CSV table of C-alpha atoms in Angstrom, one decimal:
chain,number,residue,atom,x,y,z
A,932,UNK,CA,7.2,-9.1,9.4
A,933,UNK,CA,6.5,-7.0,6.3
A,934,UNK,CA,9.2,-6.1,3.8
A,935,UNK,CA,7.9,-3.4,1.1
A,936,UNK,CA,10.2,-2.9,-2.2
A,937,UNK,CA,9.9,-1.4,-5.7
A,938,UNK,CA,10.2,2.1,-4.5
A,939,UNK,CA,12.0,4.2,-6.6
A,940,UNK,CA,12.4,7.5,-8.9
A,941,UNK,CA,10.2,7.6,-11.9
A,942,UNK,CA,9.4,10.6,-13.8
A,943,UNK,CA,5.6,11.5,-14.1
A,944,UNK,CA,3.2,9.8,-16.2
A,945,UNK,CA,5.3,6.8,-15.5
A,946,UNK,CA,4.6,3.7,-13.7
A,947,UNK,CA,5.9,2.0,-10.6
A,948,UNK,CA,5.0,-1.4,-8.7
A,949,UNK,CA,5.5,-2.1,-5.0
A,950,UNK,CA,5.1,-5.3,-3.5
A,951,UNK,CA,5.4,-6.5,0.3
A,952,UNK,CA,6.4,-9.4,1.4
A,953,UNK,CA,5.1,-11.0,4.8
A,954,UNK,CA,6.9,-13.4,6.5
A,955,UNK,CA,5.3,-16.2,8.7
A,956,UNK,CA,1.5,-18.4,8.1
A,957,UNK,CA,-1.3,-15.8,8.7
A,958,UNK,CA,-1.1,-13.5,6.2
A,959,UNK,CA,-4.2,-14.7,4.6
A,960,UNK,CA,-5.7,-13.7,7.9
A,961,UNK,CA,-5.3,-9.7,7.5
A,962,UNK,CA,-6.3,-7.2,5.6
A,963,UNK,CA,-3.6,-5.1,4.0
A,964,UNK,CA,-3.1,-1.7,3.1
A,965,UNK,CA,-1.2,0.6,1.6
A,966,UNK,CA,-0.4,4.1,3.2
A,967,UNK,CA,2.0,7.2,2.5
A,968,UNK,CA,4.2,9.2,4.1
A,969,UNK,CA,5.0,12.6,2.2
A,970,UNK,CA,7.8,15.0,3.8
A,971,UNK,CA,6.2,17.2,6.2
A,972,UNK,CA,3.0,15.6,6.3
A,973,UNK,CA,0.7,12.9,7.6
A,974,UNK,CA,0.5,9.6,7.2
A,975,UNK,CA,-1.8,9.1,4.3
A,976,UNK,CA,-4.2,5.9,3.5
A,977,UNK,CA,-3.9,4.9,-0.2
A,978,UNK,CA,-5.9,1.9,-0.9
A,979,UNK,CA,-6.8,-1.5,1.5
A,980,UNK,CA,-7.4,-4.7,0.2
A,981,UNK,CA,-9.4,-7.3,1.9
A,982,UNK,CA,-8.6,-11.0,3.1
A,983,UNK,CA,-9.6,-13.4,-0.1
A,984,UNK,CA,-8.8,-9.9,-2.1
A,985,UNK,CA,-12.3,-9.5,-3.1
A,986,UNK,CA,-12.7,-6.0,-2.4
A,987,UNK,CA,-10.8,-3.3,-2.6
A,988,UNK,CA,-11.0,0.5,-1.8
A,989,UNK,CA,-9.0,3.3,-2.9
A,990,UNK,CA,-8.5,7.2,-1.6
A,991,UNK,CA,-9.8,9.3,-3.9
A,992,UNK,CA,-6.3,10.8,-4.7
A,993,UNK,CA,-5.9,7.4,-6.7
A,994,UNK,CA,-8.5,5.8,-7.5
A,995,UNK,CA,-8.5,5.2,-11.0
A,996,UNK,CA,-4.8,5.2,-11.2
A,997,UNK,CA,-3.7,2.3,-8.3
A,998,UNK,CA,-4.1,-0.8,-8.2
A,999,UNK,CA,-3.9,-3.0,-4.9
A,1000,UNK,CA,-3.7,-6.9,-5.4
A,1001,UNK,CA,-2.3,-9.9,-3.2
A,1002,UNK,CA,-1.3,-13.1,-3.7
A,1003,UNK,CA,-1.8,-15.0,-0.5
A,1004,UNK,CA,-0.2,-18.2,-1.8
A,1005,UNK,CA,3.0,-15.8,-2.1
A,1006,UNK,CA,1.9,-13.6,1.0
A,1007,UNK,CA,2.5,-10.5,-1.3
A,1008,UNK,CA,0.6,-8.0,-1.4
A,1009,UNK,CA,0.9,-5.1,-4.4
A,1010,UNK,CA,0.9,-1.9,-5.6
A,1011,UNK,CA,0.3,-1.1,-9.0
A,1012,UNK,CA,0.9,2.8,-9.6
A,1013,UNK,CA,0.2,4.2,-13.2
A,1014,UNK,CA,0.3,7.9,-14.2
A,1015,UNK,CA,2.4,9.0,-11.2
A,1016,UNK,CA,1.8,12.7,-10.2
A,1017,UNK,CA,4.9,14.4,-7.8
A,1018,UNK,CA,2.5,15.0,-5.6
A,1019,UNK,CA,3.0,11.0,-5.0
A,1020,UNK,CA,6.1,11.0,-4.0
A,1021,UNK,CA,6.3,9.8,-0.4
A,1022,UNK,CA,7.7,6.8,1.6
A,1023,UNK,CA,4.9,3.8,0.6
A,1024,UNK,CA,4.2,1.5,3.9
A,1025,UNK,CA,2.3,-1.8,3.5
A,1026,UNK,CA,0.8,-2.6,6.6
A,1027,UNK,CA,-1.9,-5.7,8.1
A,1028,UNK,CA,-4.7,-4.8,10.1
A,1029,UNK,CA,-7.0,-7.5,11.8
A,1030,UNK,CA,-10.6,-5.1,10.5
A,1031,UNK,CA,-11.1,-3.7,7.0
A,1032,UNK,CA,-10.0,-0.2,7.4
A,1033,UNK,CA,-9.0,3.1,6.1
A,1034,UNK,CA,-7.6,4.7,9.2
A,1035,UNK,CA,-4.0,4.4,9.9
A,1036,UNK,CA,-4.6,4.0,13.2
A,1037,UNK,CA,-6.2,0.8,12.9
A,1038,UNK,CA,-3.4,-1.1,11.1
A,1039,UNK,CA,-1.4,-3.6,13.5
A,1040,UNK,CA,2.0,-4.4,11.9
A,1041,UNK,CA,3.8,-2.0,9.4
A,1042,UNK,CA,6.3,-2.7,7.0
A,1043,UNK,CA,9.7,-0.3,7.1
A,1044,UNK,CA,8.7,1.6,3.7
A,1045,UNK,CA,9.6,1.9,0.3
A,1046,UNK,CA,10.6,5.8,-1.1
A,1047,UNK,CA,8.9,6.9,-4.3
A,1048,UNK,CA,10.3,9.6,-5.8
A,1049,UNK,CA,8.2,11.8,-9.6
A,1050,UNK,CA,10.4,13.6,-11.3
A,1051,UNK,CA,8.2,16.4,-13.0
């Protein structure tokens, strides 16, 4: 089970920091990722994050600006927004796939999302 939190309304420029927490012993066994949900539009990759958290890979909408981390001691993974835009705003998922992936698709268990809201 993944529980996402931080979400909330931030005016842009500013910062925000979502983490999910996973429940049970195997999180350490999934990639995770981050994806979006905007009103009225598709479900958008954001940035994935590897098992040990060695690598890490961004959509070019943030790169530069997110940061995805995890702490598999805590089975938390994280994401660290800086200079939110609007066009940001969107329900944040956190979600575990099995393969190292940027396609929605491919993600196995999703979390219930967190709701970011940029003022402008």
């Amino acid at each position: 089970q993944l529980q996402a939190s931080g979400g909330g309304l931030v005016q842009a420029g500013g910062s925000l920091r979502l983490s999910c927490a996973a429940s049970g012993r195997t999180f350490s066994s999934y990639t995770m990722g981050w994806i979006r949900q905007a009103p009225g539009k598709e479900r958008e990759f954001v940035a994935v994050i590897t098992r040990s958290g060695g690598s890490k890979y961004y959509a070019d909408s943030v790169k530069g600006r997110f940061t995805i981390s995890r702490d598999n001691a805590k089975n938390t993974v994280y994401l660290q927004m800086n200079s939110l835009k609007p066009e940001d705003a969107a329900v944040y998922y956190c979600a575990a796939a099995r393969i190292y992936s940027v396609r929605t698709g491919e993600y196995d268990y999703w979390g219930q999302g967190t709701l970011v809201t940029v003022s402008s």
